[in-house]
CSV table of C-alpha atoms in Angstrom, one decimal:
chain,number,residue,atom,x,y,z
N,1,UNK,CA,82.5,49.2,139.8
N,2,UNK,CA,80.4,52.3,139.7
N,3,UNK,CA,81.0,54.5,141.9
N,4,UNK,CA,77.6,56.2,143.5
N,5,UNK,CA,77.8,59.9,145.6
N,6,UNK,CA,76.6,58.3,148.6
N,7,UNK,CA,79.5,55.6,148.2
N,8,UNK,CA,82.6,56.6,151.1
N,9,UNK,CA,85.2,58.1,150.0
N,10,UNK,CA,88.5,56.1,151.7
N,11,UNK,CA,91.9,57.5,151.8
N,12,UNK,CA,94.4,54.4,152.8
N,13,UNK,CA,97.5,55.3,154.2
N,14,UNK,CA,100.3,53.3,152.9
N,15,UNK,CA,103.8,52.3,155.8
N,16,UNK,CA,102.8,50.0,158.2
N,17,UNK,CA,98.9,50.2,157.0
N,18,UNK,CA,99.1,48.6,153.5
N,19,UNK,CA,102.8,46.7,154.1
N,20,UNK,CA,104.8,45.8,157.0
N,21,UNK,CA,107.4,49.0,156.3
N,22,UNK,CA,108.9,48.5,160.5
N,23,UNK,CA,110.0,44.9,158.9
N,24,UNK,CA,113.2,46.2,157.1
N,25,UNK,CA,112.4,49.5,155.2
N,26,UNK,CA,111.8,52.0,158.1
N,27,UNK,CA,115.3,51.1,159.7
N,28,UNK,CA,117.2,51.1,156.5
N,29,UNK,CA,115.1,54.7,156.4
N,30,UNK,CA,116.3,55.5,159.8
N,31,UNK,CA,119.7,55.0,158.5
N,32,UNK,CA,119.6,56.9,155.4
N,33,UNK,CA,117.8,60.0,157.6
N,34,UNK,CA,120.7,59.2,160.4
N,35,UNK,CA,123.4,60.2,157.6
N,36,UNK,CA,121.5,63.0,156.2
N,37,UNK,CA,120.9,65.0,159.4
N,38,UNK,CA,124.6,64.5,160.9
N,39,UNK,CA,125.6,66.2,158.1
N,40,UNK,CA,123.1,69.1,158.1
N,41,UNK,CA,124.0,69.8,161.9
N,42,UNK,CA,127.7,69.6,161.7
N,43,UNK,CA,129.8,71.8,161.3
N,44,UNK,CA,131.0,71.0,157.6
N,45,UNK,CA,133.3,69.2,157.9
N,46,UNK,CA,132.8,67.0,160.9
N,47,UNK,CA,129.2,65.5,161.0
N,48,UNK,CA,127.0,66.1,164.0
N,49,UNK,CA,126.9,63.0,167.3
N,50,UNK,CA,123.8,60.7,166.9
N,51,UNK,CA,122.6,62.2,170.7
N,52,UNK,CA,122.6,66.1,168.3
N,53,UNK,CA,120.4,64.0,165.8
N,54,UNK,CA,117.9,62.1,167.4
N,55,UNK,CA,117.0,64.9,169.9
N,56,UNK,CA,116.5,66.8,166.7
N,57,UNK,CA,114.5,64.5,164.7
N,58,UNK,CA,112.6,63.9,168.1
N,59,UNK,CA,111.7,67.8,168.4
N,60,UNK,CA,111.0,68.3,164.8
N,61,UNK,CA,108.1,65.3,164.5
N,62,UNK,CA,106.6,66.1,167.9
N,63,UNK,CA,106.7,69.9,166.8
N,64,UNK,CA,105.7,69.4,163.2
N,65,UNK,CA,104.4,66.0,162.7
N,66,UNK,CA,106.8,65.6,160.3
N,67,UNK,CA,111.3,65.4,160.8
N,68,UNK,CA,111.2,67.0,157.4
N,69,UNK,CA,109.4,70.0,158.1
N,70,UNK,CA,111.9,71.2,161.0
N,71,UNK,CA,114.8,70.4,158.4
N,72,UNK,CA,113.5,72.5,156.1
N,73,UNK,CA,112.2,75.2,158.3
N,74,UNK,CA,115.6,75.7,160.5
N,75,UNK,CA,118.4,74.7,158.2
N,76,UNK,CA,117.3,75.1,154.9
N,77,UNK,CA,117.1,71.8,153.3
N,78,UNK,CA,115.7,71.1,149.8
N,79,UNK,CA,113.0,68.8,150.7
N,80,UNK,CA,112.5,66.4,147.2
N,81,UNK,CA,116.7,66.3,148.0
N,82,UNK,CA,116.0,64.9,151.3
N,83,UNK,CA,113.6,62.3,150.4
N,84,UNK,CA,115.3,60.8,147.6
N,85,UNK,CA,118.5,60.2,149.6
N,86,UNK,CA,116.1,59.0,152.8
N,87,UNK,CA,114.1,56.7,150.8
N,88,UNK,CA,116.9,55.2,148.2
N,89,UNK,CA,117.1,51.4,148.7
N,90,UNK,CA,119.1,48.9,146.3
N,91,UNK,CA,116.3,46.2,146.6
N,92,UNK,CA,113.1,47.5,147.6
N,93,UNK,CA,111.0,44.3,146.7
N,94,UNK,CA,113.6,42.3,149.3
N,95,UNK,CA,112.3,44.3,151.9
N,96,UNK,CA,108.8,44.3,151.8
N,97,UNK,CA,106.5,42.5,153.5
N,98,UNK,CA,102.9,42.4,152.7
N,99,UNK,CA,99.7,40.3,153.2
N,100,UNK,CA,98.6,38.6,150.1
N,101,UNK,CA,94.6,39.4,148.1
N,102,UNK,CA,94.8,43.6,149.1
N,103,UNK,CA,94.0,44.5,145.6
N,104,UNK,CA,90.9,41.9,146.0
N,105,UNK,CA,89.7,43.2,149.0
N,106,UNK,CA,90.0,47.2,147.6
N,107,UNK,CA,88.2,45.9,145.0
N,108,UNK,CA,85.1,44.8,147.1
N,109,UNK,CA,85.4,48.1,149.2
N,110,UNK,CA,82.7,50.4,148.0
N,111,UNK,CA,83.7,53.8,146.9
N,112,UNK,CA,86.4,55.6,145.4
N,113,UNK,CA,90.2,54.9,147.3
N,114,UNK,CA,92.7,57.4,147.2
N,115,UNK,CA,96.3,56.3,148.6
N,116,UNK,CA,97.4,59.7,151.1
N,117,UNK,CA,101.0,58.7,152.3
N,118,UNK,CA,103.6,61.0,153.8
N,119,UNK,CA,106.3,59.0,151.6
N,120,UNK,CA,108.0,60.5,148.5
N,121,UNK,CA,106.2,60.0,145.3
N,122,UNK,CA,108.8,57.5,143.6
N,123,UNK,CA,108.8,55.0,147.0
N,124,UNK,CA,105.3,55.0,147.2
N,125,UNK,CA,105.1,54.2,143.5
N,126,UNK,CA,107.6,51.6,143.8
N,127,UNK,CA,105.9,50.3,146.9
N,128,UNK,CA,102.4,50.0,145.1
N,129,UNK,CA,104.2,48.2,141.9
N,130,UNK,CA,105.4,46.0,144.1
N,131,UNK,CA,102.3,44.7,145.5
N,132,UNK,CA,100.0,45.4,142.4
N,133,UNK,CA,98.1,47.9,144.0
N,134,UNK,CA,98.7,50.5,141.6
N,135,UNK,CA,95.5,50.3,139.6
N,136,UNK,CA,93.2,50.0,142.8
N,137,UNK,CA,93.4,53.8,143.9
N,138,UNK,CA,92.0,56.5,141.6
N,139,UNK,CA,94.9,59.3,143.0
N,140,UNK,CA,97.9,58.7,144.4
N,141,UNK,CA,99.0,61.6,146.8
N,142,UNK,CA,102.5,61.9,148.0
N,143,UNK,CA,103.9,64.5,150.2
N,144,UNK,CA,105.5,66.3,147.4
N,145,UNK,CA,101.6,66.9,146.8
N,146,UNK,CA,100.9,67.9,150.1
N,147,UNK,CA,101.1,71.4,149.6
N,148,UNK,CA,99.2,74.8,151.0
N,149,UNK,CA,100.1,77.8,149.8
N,150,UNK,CA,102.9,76.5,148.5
N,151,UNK,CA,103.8,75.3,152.2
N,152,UNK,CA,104.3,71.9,152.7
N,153,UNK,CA,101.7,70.7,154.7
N,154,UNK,CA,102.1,67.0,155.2
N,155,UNK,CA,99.8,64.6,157.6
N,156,UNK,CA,98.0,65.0,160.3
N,157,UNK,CA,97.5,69.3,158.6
N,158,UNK,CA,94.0,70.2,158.7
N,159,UNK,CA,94.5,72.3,156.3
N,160,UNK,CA,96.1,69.8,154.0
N,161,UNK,CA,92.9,67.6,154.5
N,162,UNK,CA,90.4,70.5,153.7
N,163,UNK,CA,92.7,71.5,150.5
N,164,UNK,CA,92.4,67.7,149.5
N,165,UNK,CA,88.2,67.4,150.2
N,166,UNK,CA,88.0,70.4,148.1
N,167,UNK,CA,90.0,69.4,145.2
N,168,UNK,CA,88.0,66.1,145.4
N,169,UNK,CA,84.5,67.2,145.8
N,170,UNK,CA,83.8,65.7,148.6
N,171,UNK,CA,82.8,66.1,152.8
N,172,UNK,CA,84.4,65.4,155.7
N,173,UNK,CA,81.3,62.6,156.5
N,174,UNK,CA,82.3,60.7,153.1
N,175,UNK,CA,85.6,60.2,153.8
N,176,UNK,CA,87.1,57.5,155.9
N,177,UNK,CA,90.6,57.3,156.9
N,178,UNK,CA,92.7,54.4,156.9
N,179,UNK,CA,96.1,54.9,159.3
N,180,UNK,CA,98.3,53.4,162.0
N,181,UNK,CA,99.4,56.7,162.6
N,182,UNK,CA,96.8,58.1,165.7
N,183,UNK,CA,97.6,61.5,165.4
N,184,UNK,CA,96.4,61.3,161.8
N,185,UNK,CA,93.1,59.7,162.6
N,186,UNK,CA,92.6,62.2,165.7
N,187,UNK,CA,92.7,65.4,163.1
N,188,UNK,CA,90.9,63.3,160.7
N,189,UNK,CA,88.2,62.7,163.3
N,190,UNK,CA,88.1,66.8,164.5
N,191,UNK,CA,87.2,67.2,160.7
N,192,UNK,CA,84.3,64.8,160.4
N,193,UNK,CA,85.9,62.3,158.7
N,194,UNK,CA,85.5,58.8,160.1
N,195,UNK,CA,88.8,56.8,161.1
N,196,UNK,CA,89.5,53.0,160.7
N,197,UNK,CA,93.3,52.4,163.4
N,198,UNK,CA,95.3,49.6,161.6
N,199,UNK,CA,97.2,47.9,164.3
N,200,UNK,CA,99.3,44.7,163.3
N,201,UNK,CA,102.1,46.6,162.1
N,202,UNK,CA,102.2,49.4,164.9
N,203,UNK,CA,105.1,51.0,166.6
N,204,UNK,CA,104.5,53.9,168.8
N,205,UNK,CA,106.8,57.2,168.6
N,206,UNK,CA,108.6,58.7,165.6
N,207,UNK,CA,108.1,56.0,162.8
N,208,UNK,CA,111.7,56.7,161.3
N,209,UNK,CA,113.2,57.3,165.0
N,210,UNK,CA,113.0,56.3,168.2
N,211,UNK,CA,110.4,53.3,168.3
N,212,UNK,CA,109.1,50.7,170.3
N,213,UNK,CA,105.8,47.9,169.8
N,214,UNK,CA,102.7,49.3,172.0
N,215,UNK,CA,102.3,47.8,175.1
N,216,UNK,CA,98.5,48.5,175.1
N,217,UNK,CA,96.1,49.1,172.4
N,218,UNK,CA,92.8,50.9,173.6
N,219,UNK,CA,91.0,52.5,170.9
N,220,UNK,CA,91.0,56.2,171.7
N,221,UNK,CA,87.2,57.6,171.2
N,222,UNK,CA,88.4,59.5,167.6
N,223,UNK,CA,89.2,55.6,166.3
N,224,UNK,CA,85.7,54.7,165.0
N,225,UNK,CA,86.7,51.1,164.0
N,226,UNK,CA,89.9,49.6,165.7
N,227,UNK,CA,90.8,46.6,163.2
N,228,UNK,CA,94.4,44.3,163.2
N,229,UNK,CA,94.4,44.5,158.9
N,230,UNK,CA,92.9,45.9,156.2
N,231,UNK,CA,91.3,42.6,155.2
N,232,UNK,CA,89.2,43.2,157.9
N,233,UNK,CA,87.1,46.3,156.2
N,234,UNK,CA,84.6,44.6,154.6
N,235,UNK,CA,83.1,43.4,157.8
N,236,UNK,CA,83.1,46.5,159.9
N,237,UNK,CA,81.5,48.7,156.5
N,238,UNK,CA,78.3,48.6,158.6
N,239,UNK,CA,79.9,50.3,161.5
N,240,UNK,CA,81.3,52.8,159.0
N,241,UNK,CA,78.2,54.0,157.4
């Protein structure tokens, strides 16, 4: 396909926007994190209680947007250590779910696609495989990536989505944004960037915590297009433009 400068520029998030990741691989996730952070907070020798853990991981995404970030900030944790033992799984293709004909429908999508996950490079890899999405997207940026002055700077960082525009060559008004996640559409959206909400996979809170099904979905103003799946894009593209 050639690609023309007034084509968009799309940046598809990938849990829970590409594949069903709530299905089996966010609680096996949740577990893995569960381990991890009773044995940062304990005492070293006997891990912390799950009520020390979850109010943790519950301060440290609502403060930073991101568990990881308070890990690493307040006790020191060595985050590519951290996201290889979260995100190791014995059978990752067992738990997936995923619709079928995504790499059809990126195909008819106009534009460059760039996949802009929060996962670990090696999941989101393995992921991709998996569903034979890994030709369809012209970068592939990780949170390992996601780096400002050498900070990590993870979604929904402003300055993480300037840094990436930049790097690409591209504006704000190109660039549409493909998430579950609201937060990350709402920055998107302060930016200039226009937001598509994915909404068939959605859970509401901390996506590796404490989690629940919506019990309403109104589309907030910053949600230009409200859809239930990606294979819905082609027909809201005038609506995007």
């Amino acid at each position: 396909m050639n690609i023309k400068r007034s084509d968009p520029v799309w940046l598809f998030d990938l849990d829970n926007t590409l594949h069903n990741a709530s299905h089996a691989i966010f609680p096996a996730i949740k577990t893995n994190m569960n381990a991890y952070m009773a044995r940062v907070l304990g005492d070293g020798e006997t891990p912390a209680d799950m009520e020390t853990v979850n109010a943790a991981r519950t301060l440290y995404w609502q403060r930073y947007g991101a568990t990881l970030l308070g890990l690493v900030r307040h006790h020191g944790v060595n985050a590519g250590h951290f996201l290889d033992e979260t995100h190791a799984m014995e059978d990752l293709r067992a738990m997936m779910r995923h619709e079928k004909g995504l790499g059809r429908l990126l195909k008819r999508l106009p534009g460059r696609k760039i996949l802009l996950t929060n996962a670990p490079h090696r999941y989101s890899t393995a992921v991709l495989r998996h569903m034979g999405l890994q030709r369809q997207f012209s970068h592939h940026i990780s949170i390992e990536s996601m780096r400002v002055h050498r900070e990590l700077r993870p979604k929904p960082s402003k300055l993480m989505l300037r840094a990436l525009m930049r790097k690409q060559g591209v504006t704000a008004r190109r660039c549409i944004l493909v998430e579950d996640t609201l937060a990350n559409l709402r920055t998107a959206h302060m930016l200039g960037m226009r937001t598509v909400w994915v909404t068939q996979y959605l859970i509401v809170g901390d996506p590796i915590g404490s989690a629940h099904p919506p019990k309403r979905l109104n589309r907030p103003a910053w949600v230009d297009v409200k859809v239930k799946s990606v294979k819905h894009l082609p027909a809201q593209l005038a609506r995007l433009r």
